[in-house]
Each structure stands twice: as structure tokens, then as C-alpha cells.
Coordinates of C-alpha atoms (C1' of nucleotides) and ligand atoms in Angstrom, one line a residue:
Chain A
X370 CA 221.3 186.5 36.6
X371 CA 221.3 188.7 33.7
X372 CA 223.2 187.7 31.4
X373 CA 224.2 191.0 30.0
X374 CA 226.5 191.0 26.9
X375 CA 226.6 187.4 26.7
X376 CA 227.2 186.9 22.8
X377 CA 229.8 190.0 23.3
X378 CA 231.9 187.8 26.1
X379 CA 232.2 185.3 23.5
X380 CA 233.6 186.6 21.2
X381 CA 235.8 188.7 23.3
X382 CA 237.1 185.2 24.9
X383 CA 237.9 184.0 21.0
X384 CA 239.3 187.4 20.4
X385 CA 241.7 187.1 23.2
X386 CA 243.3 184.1 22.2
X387 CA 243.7 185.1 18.7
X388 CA 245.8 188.1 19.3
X389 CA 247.8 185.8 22.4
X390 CA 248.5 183.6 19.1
X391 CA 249.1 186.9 16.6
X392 CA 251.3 187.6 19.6
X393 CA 253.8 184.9 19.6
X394 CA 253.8 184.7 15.8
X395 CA 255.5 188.2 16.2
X396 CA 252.8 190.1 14.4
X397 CA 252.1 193.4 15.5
X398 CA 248.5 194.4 14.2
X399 CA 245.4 192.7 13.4
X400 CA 242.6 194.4 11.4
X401 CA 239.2 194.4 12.6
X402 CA 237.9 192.2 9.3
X403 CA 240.2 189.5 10.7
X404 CA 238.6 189.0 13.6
X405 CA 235.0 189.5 12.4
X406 CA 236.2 186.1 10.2
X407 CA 237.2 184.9 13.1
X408 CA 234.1 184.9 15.6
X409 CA 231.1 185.1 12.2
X410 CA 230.2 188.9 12.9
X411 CA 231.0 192.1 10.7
X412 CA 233.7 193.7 11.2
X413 CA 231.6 196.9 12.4
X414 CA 230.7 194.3 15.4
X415 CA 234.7 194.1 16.3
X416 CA 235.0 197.6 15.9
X417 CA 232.0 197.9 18.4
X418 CA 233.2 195.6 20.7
X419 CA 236.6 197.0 21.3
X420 CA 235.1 200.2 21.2
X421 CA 234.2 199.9 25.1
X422 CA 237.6 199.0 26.1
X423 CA 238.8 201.8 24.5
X424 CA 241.0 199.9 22.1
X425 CA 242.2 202.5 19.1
X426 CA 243.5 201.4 16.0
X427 CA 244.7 203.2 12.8
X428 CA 243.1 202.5 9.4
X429 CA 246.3 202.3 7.9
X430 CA 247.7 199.2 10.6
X431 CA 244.2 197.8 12.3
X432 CA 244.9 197.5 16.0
X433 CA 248.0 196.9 18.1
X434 CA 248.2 193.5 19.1
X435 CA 250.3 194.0 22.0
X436 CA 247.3 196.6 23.8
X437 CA 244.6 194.8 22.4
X438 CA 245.9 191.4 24.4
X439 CA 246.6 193.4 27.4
X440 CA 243.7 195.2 28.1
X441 CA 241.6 191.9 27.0
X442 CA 243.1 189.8 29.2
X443 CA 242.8 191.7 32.2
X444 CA 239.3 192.7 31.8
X445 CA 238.3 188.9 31.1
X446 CA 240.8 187.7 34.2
X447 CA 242.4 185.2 31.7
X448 CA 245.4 184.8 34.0
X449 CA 243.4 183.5 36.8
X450 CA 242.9 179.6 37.0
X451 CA 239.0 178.6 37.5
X452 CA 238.5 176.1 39.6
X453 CA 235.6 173.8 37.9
X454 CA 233.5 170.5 38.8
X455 CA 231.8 167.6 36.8
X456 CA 228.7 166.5 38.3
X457 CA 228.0 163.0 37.0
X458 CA 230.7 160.9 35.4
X459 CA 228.8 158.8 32.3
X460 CA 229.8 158.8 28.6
X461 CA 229.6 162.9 28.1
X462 CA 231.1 163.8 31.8
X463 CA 234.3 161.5 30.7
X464 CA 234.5 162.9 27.5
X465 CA 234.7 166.4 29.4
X466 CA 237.6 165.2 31.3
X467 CA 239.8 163.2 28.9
X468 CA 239.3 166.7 26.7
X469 CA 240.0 168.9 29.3
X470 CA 243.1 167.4 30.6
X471 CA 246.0 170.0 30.1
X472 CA 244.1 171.6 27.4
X473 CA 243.0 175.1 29.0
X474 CA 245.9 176.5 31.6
X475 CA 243.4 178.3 32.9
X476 CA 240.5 176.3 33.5
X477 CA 240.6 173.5 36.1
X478 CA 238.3 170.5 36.4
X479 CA 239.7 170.0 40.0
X480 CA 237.8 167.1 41.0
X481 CA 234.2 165.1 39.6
X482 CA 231.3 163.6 41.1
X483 CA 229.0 160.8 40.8
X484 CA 226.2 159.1 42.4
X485 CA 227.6 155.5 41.5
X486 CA 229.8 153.6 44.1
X487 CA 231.6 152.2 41.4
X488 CA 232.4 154.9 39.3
X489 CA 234.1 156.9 42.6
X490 CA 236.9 156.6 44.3
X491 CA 239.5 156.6 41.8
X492 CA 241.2 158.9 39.3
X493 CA 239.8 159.1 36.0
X494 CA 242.0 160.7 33.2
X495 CA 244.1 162.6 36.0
X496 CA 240.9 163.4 37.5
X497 CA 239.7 163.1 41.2
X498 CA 236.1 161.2 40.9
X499 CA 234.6 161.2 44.4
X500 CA 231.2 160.1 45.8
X501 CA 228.4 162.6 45.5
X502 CA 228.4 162.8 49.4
X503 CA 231.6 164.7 49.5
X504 CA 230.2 167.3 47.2
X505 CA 229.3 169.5 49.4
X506 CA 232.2 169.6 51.6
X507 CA 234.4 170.2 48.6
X508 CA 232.5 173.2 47.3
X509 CA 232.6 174.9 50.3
X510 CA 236.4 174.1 51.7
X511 CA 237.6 174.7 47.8
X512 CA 235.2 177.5 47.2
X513 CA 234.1 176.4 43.9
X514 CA 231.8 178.8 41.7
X515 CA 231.6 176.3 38.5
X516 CA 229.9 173.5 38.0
X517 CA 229.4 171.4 35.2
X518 CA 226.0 169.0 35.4
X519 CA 226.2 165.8 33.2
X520 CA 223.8 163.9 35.4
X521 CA 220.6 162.0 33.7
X522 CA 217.8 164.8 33.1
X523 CA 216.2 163.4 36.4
X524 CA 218.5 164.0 38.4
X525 CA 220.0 167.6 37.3
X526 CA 217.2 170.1 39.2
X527 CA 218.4 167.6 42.5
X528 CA 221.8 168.3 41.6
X529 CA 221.4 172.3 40.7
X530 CA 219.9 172.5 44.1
X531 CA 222.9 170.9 45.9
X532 CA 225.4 172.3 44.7
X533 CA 223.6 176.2 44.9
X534 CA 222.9 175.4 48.3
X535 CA 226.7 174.7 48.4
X536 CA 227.8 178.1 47.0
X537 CA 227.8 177.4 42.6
X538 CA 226.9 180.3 41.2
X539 CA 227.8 179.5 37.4
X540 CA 226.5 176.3 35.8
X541 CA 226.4 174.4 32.8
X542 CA 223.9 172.5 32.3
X543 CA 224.3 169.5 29.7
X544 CA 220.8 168.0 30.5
X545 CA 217.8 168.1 28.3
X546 CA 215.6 170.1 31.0
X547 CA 215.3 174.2 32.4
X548 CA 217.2 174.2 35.6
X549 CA 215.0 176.7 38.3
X550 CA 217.5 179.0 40.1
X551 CA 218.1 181.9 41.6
X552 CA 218.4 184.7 39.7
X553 CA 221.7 185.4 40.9
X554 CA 223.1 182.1 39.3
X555 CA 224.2 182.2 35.8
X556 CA 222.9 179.2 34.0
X557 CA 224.1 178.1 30.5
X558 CA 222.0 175.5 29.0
X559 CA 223.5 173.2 26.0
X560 CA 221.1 170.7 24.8
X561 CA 223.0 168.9 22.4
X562 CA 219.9 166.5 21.7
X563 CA 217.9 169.9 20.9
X564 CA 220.2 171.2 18.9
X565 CA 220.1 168.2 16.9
X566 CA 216.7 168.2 16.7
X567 CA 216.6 171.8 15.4
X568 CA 218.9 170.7 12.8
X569 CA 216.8 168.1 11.9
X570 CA 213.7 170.5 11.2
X571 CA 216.0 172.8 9.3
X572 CA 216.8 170.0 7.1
X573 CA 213.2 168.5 6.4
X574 CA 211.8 172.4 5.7
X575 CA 214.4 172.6 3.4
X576 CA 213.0 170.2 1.6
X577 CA 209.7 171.4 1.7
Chain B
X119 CA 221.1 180.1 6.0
X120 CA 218.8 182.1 7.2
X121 CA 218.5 181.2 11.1
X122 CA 214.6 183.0 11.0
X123 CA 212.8 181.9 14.3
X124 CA 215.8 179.6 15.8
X125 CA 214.8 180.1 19.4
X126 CA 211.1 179.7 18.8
X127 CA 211.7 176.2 17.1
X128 CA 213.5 175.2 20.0
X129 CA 210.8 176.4 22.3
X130 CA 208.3 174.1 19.8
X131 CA 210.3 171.1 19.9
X132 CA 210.2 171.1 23.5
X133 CA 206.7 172.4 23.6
X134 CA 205.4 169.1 21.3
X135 CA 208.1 166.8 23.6
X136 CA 205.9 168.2 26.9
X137 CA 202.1 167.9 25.6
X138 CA 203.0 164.4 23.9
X139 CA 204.0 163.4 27.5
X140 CA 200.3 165.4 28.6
X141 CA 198.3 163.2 26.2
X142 CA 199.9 159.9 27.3
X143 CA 199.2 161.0 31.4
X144 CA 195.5 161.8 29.7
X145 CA 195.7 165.4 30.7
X146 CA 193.5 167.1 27.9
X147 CA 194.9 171.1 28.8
X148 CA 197.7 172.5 29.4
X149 CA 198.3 176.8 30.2
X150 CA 200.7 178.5 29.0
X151 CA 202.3 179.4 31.8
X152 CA 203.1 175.7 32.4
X153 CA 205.0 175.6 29.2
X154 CA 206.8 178.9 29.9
X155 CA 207.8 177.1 33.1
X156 CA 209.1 174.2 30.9
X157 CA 211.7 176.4 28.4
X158 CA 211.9 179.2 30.8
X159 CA 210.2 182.1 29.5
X160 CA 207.4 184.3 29.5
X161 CA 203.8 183.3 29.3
X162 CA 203.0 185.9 26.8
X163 CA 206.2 184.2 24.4
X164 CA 204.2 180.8 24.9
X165 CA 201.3 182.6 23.5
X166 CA 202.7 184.5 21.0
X167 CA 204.5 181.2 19.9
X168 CA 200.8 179.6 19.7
X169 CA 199.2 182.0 18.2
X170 CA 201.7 181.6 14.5
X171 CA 199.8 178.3 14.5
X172 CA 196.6 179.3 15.5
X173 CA 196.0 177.2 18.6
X174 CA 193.3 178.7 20.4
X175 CA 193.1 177.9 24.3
X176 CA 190.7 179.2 26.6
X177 CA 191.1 181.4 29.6
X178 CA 189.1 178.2 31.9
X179 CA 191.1 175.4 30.5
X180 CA 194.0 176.6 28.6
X181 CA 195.2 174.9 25.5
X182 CA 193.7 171.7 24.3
X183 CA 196.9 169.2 24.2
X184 CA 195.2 166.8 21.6
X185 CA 195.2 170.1 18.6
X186 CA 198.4 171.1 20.6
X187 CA 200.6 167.8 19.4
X188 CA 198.6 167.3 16.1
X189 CA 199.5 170.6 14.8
X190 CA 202.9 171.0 16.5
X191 CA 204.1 167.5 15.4
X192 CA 203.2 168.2 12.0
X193 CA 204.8 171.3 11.5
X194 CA 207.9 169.9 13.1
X195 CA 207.6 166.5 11.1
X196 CA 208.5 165.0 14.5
X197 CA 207.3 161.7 12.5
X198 CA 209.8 162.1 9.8
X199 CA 213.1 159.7 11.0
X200 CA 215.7 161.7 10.0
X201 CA 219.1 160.5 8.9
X202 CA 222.5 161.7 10.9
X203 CA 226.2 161.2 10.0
X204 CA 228.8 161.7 12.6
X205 CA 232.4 162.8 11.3
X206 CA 235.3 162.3 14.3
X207 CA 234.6 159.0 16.3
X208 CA 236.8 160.5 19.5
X209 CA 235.8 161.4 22.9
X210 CA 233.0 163.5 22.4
X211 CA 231.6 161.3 19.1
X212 CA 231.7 158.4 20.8
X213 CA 229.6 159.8 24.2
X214 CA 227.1 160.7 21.3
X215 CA 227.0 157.8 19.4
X216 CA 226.3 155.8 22.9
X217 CA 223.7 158.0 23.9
X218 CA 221.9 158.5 20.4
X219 CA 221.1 154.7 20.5
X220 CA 217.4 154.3 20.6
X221 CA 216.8 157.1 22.5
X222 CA 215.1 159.0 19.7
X223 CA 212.7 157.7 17.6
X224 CA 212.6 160.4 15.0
X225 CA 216.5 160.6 14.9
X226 CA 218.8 157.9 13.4
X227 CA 222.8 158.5 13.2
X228 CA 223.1 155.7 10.8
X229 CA 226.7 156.2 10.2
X230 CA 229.8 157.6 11.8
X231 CA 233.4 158.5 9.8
X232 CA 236.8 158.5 11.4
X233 CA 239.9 159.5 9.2
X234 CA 242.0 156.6 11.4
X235 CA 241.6 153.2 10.5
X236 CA 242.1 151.6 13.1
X237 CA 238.6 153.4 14.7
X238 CA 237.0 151.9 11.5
X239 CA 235.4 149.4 9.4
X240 CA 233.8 148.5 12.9
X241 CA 230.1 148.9 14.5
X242 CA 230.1 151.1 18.0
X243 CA 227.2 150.9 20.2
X244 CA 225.2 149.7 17.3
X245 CA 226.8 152.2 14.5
X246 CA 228.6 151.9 11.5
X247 CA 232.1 153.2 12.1
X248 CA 233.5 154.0 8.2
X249 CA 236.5 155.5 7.2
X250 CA 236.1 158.8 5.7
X251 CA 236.9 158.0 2.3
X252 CA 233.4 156.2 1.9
X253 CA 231.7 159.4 3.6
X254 CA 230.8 161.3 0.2
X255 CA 229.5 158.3 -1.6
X256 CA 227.5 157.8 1.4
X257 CA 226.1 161.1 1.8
X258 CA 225.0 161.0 -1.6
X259 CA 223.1 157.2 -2.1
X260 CA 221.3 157.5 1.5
X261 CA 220.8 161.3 0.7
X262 CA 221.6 162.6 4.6
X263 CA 221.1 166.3 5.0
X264 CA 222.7 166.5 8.1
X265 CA 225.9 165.9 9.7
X266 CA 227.5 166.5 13.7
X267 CA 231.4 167.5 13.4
X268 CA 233.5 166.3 16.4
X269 CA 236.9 166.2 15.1
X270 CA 239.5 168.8 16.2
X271 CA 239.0 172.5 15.3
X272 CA 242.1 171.8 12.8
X273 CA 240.1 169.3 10.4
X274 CA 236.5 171.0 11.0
X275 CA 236.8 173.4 8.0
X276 CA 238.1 170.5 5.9
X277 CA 235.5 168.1 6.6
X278 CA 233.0 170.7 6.6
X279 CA 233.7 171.6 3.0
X280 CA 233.9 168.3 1.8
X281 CA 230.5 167.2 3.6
X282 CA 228.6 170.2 2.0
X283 CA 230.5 169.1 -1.3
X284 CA 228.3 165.7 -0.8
X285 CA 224.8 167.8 -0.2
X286 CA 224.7 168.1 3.9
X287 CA 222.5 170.6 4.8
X288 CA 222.5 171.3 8.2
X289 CA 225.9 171.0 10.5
X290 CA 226.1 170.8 13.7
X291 CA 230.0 171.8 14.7
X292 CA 231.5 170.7 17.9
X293 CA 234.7 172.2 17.3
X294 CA 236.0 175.5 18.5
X295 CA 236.0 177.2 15.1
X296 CA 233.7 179.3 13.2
X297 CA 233.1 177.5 9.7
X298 CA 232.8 179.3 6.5
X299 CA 230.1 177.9 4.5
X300 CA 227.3 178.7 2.4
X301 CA 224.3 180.7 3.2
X302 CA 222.2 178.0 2.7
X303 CA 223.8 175.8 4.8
X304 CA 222.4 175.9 8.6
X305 CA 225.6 175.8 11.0
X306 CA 225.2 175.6 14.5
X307 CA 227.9 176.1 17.2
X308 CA 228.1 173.4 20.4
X309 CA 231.4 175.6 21.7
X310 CA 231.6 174.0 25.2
X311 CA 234.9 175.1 25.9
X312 CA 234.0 178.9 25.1
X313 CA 230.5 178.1 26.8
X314 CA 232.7 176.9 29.9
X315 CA 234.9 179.7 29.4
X316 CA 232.4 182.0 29.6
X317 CA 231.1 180.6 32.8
X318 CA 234.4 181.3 34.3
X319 CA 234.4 184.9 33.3
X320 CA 231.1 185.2 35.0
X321 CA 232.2 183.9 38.0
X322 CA 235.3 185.9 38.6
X323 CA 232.9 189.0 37.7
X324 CA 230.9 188.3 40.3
X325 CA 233.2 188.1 42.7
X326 CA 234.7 191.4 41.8
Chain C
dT1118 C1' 250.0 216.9 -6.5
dA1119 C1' 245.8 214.8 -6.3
dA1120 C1' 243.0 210.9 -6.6
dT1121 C1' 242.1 206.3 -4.7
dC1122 C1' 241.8 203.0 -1.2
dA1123 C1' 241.1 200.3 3.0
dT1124 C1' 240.0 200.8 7.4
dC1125 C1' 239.1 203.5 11.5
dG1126 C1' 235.5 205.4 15.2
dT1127 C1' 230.9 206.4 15.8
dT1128 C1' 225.9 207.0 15.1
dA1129 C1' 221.8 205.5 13.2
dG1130 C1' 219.0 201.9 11.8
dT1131 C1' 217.4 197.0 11.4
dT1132 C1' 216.3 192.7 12.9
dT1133 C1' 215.2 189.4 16.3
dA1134 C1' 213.6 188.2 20.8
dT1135 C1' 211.0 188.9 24.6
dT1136 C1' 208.0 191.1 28.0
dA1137 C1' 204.2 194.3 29.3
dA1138 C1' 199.7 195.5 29.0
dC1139 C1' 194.9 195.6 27.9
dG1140 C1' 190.2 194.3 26.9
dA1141 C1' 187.6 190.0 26.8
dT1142 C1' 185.9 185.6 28.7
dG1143 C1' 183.5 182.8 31.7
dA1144 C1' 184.0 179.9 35.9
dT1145 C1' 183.8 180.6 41.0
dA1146 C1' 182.9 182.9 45.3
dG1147 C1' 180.4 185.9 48.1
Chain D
dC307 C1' 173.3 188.5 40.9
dT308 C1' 177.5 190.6 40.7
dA309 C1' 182.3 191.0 41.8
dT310 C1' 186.6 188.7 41.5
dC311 C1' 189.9 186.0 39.3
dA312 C1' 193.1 183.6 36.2
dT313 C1' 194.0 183.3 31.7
dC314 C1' 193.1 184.1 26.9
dG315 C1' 194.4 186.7 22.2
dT316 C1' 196.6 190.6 20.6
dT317 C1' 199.2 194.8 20.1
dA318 C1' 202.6 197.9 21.8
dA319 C1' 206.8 198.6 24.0
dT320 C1' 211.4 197.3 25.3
dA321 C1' 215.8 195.0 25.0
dA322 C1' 219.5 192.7 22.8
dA323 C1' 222.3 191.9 18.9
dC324 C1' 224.0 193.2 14.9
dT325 C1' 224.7 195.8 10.3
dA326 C1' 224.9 199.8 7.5
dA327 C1' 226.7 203.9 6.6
dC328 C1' 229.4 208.2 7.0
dG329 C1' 233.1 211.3 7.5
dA330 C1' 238.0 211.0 8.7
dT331 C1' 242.7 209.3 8.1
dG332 C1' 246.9 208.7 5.9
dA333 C1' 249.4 205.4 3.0
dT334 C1' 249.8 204.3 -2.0
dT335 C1' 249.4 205.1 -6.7
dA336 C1' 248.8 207.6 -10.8
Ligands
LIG989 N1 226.2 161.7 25.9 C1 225.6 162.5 25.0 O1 226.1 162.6 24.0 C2 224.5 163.4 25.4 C3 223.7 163.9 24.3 C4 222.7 164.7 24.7 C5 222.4 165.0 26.0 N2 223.1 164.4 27.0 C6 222.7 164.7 28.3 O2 223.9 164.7 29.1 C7 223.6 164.1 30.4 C8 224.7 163.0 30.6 O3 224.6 162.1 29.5 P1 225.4 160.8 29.5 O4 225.3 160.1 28.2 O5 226.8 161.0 30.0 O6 224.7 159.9 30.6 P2 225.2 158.6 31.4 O7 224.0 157.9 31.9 O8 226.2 157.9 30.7 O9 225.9 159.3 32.7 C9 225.2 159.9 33.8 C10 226.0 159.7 35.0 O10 225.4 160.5 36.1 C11 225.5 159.7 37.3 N3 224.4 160.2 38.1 C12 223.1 159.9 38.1 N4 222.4 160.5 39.0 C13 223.3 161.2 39.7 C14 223.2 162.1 40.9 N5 222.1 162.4 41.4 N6 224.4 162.6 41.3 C15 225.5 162.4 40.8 N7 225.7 161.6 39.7 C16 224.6 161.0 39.2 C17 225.4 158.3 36.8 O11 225.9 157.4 37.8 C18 226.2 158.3 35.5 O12 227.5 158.1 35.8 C19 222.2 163.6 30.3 O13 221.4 164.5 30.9 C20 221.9 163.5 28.9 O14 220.6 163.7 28.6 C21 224.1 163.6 26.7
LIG990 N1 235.5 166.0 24.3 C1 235.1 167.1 24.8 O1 234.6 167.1 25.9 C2 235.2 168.4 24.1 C3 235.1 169.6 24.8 C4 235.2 170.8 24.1 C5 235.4 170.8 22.7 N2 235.5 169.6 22.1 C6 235.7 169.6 20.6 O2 235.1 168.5 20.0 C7 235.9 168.0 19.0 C8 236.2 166.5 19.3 O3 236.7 166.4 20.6 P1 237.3 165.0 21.1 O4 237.6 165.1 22.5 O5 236.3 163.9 20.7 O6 238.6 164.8 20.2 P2 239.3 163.4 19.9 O7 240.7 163.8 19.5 O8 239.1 162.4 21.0 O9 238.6 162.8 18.6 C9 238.7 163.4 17.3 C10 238.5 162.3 16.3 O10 238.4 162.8 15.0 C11 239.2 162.0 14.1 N3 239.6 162.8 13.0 C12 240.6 163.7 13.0 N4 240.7 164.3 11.8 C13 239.7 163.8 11.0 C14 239.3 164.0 9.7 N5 239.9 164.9 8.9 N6 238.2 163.3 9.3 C15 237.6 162.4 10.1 N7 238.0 162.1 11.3 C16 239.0 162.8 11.8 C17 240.3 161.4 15.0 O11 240.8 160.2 14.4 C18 239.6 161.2 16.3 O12 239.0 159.9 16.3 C19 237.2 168.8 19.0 O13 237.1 169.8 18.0 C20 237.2 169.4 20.4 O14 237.8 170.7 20.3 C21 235.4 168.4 22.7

DNA sequence: TAATCATCGTTAGTTTATTAACGATGATAG
DNA sequence: CTATCATCGTTAATAAACTAACGATGATTA
């Protein structure tokens, strides 16, 4: 899938709820250096990014909070609840669930799955957690489109396979290895163990 | 900090994880198109990558794994064990801590800091839980350079500050906030919220 | 009144990242 | 023996992401 304006989603998503906030603080304006602090980016980025949505702002005030939350909201469908699923319910896929409980209205880990007989089968932090041979079924009668994999690295390109087959066409991937998909599916790879690892080789060249 | 080359050193850690794997199977080549496979890029990157370190394949046999692993692990100091600290023994740090354990050789989180006592002054899955009162003096006598963040985006800034205060280096920020640091301090983002978030944007694109 | 100022929208330029392309190589097949 | 082939090293081209910079605006200050 081409990922097209991925880093500019991003921060459009952290823009968003910064104005929703400026918004129920009672402000009216925000200026674009604000939100260049905000997201790490100059504030010629911000101007550039609104720039497409055809968000105007004075010099003298910055931009209007009210039009700017509006027009971001629709465009990024912020009102609509996303239906999501957890592939594989270890130590990360639980601490995905106890974080996502109630935390995002409009995201929705509506049900998690795992290989293990004795993980399934019950509710785990207000979760459904149900055998890996309902998956399929469930994706199709609920018409899932995202999918979270926090199965062992073995098991992920098995996993990415079912559940494409099934009908995901957005997944993170939270296993160390490059999922192979069609190009129609938008993968999003986070390797915490590589980015640890990078870290780790920033820190010894700093040292010479 | 300058970031210079991020997405090649990932490539390269992965690159000298794969050929390590070669040499113990007692494959002696590998082609480049094998390790594009791997991190999911071109074959000309993979050779462009090479070519900085002057590994010279041939067009028969491809690149010789043995030079491959000696050079790459060198460069990366893959044999240097490096020394983590954790800061927020929650959800997330403690799905870390559990999987950290003896799974890399070259990485060692050797202690973990928690700001409520009664997570501390206790070992989990084999690590030191301290409270974070002892965190500076420990940064400085065991000289760690780098440091994971997973406490809530409220107390990120705060901890960051103090943590580069002690001499970290290199932070690795779980939490859904853009830090201000230093320029010579290497941040880098795990936002899996926003990366979830984004997912969901995609997904209600593609559906129109 | 006029100078100063921060910030705007926009264009141009820079940096980073990646792919395309091309001549060269030498093993293999006809 | 010669043509074909995959792959090499390398350079050029392209794409993505971001910053710099400039004229314009209008409020504020001298
Ligand atoms: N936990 C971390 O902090 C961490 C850090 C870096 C990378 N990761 C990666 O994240 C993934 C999960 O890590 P973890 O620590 O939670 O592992 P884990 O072993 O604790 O959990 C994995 C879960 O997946 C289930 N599973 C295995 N095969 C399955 C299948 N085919 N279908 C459905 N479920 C299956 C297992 O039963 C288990 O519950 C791994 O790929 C790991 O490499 C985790
Ligand atoms: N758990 C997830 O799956 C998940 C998902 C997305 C983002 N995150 C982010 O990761 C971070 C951690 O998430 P979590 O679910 O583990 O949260 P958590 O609330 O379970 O854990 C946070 C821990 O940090 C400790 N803490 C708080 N302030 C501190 C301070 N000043 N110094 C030291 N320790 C302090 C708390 O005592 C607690 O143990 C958060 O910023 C969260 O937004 C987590």
C-alpha cells in the first residue's frame, strides 16, 4: 500500500487532539509555532500541512481553533469508532489491552485472540480473548480492517496470512520480522527490540 | 542529535542478526536480494548499504557471510553489552522487562525505576526494581547511556530531563509526547497509540 | 505617523531515502 | 564457442520529508 503522507497523518492525528483540548479550554487560536512544539517539526511544516486543508489563519491570531478542529476531524474520521483486534495475548498483547481500556473513544479492541487453550475463553481487562479458531469468523461477521499481531516472531507471517485471507487490510505488526503482503495492506512495523538496538549503537558511537 | 543514516542502521542490525544465523546454518553466501527480502527493500539499497563498508560480493555467489558478520558486527559493536535503565515499571515496562530477560546477549536492562514504592525495592523477572530517587546516582556510578521511558506522557518530560541531567544519552520514549531535549541527545518515538491511530485512519480511507 | 514585530501563505531549496539503470562478470546452457 | 543469465558495483534519477526564506499583513510601539 503506499503509504503516502505517512509522517503528515501523524502529526495531523496529534494536531487534532490538541486543538479538541485548546477547544474545551475555551481558547480560540493557536499559532502555528505551537504546534510545531507539539509534534518536533518547524513551524513552516504546520503551516504546510494545514495548507492542503485549506486552513487560513491571520498572523496577528494564528489559526481558528474552532475550523481547524472541524475540518481535521472530518478529514481524519475521528468521530467514527474503529473496530480493532489483538492477535496473541502474552506480556505485550495484555499490556495493549489493560492500556487501551476506555482510553481512546474511538478506537475499539473489540475482541483478542490466542493460540493457547488456556489463555481463551475468558475476559481479560474487559476484553473478549477467544480461541484463534474463531478468528476468522469474527473478522468477517464484524468486518474488521485492524489488526494488531503480538504473536511470537514465528508465528506472525502465519498469522498475517489469516487474518488477510479474512479481510485485514491495516496491521501492526509488533514482531521482530517483515511481514509479506499484498500491496494493498498497510503494514506498520514497530520493532521495539530494534529500536532498542539502534539506541544502543547510537550510544557506543557516541563514545567513539 | 543528529539521526544521520537511522534507517540504514536498522537495516544493518538486522542484516548482521540474518548472516550470523547464515554462518551458524554453514551457508558461506548470501545475495542481496535475500537480505532485501529480509527488511523489505530494494536490492540495489542492500547494495548501496554494502558498499559504505566495502563488502565486495560476486555476481556467482553473492556476499561472503564470514567478511559480512566480521565487518558488520564490528561496526555495530554487536559484542559490546550494553547497559539499559527502564523508568515506569507499569503495563508496558513490565511486558519489557519480561521479555528483555536473556533474550539478548549484547543488551542488559540492569535496572528499572518506579516513582511508587510499593512497585519498588523488589527484583521482577530477574531486575532490579528501584525507586526513582536512587536513579541519578545510578546513572552516574554504572555510567548507562541509555534509558526506555514508559511512564505516562504527564511525567515523560520530567523524567526525561532529569535522566539526561544524570548523562543518558540515548532515550527511547514510550509515551505519547514529543520531548524537548538536547541536540545531542538521540530520542526516539515508540507512539503505538498514534501508530494505531494511524492504522485506523487508513482503514476508513480505504473504504471511502 | 512611521517603524517594528510576529506570524501568515507560499515557493524554492535541502536533506534523506530509495529505486532505476547500466556496464561488467563469469557460470551455465545450447 | 558463444549466447544467455543473474547478480555485481556504481551512478543517476526520483520520491519523500522537511526547512529556509520572502513578501504581505496588521497590531503595537515609539
Ligand atoms: N514484550 C515485549 O516487550 C516485546 C519487546 C520486543 C518485541 N516483542 C515482540 O512482540 C511479540 C509478543 O511478545 P510477548 O512478550 O507478548 O510474547 P509472549 O510469548 O508473552 O506472547 C505471545 C502470545 O502469542 C500466542 N501465540 C503464539 N502463536 C500464536 C498463534 N499462531 N496464534 C495466536 N496466538 C499465538 C501465545 O500463546 C502467547 O500468548 C513477539 O513477537 C516479540 O518478539 C515484545
Ligand atoms: N501499555 C500500553 O500498551 C501502551 C500503549 C500506548 C502507549 N503507552 C504509553 O506507555 C506509557 C506507559 O504505559 P503503561 O500502560 O505501562 O502505564 P502504567 O500506568 O501501567 O505505568 C506507568 C508507571 O510509571 C510509574 N510512574 C509514574 N510517574 C513516574 C515518575 N515520575 N517516575 C517514575 N515512575 C513513574 C507509575 O508508578 C507506573 O508504574 C504511557 O506513557 C502510555 O501512554 C502504553
Amino acid at each position: 500500500m503506499r503509504k503516502s503522507k505517512s509522517r503528515s497523518v501523524e502529526r495531523l492525528l496529534r494536531y487534532c487532539e490538541f486543538v479538541k483540548k485548546r477547544l474545551e479550554e475555551g481558547k480560540s487560536y493557536v499559532f502555528s509555532h505551537e504546534l510545531a512544539d507539539l509534534v518536533g517539526v518547524s513551524p513552516a511544516q504546520v503551516r504546510q500541512d494545514l495548507m492542503v486543508f485549506k486552513i487560513v489563519g491571520t498572523p496577528q491570531k494564528g489559526y481558528p481553533v474552532e475550523e481547524f478542529y472541524r475540518v481535521l476531524s472530518d478529514h481524519l474520521k475521528s468521530g467514527i469508532k474503529t473496530k480493532i483486534i489483538l492477535v496473541g495475548v502474552g506480556n505485550l498483547g495484555r499490556a495493549i489491552l489493560s492500556y487501551f481500556i476506555k482510553r481512546k473513544p474511538n478506537l475499539e479492541i473489540v475482541a483478542a485472540f490466542d493460540s493457547d487453550p488456556q489463555k481463551t475463553e475468558r475476559i481479560y481487562s474487559g476484553t473478549r480473548i477467544l480461541h484463534i479458531s474463531k478468528m476468522n469468523d469474527f473478522i468477517l461477521k464484524e468486518d474488521i480492517k485492524v489488526a494488531l499481531i503480538t504473536v511470537p516472531a514465528d508465528s506472525a507471517q502465519i498469522v498475517a496470512d489469516q487474518i488477510i485471507k479474512a479481510g485485514i487490510k491495516c496491521i501492526l505488526n509488533f514482531a521482530p520480522v517483515a511481514l509479506k503482503t499484498p500491496p494493498e495492506v498497510f503494514v506498520e512495523q514497530l520493532d521495539i527490540t530494534l529500536s532498542i538496538e539502534k539506541a544502543a549503537y547510537f550510544a557506543n558511537k557516541e563514545a567513539q
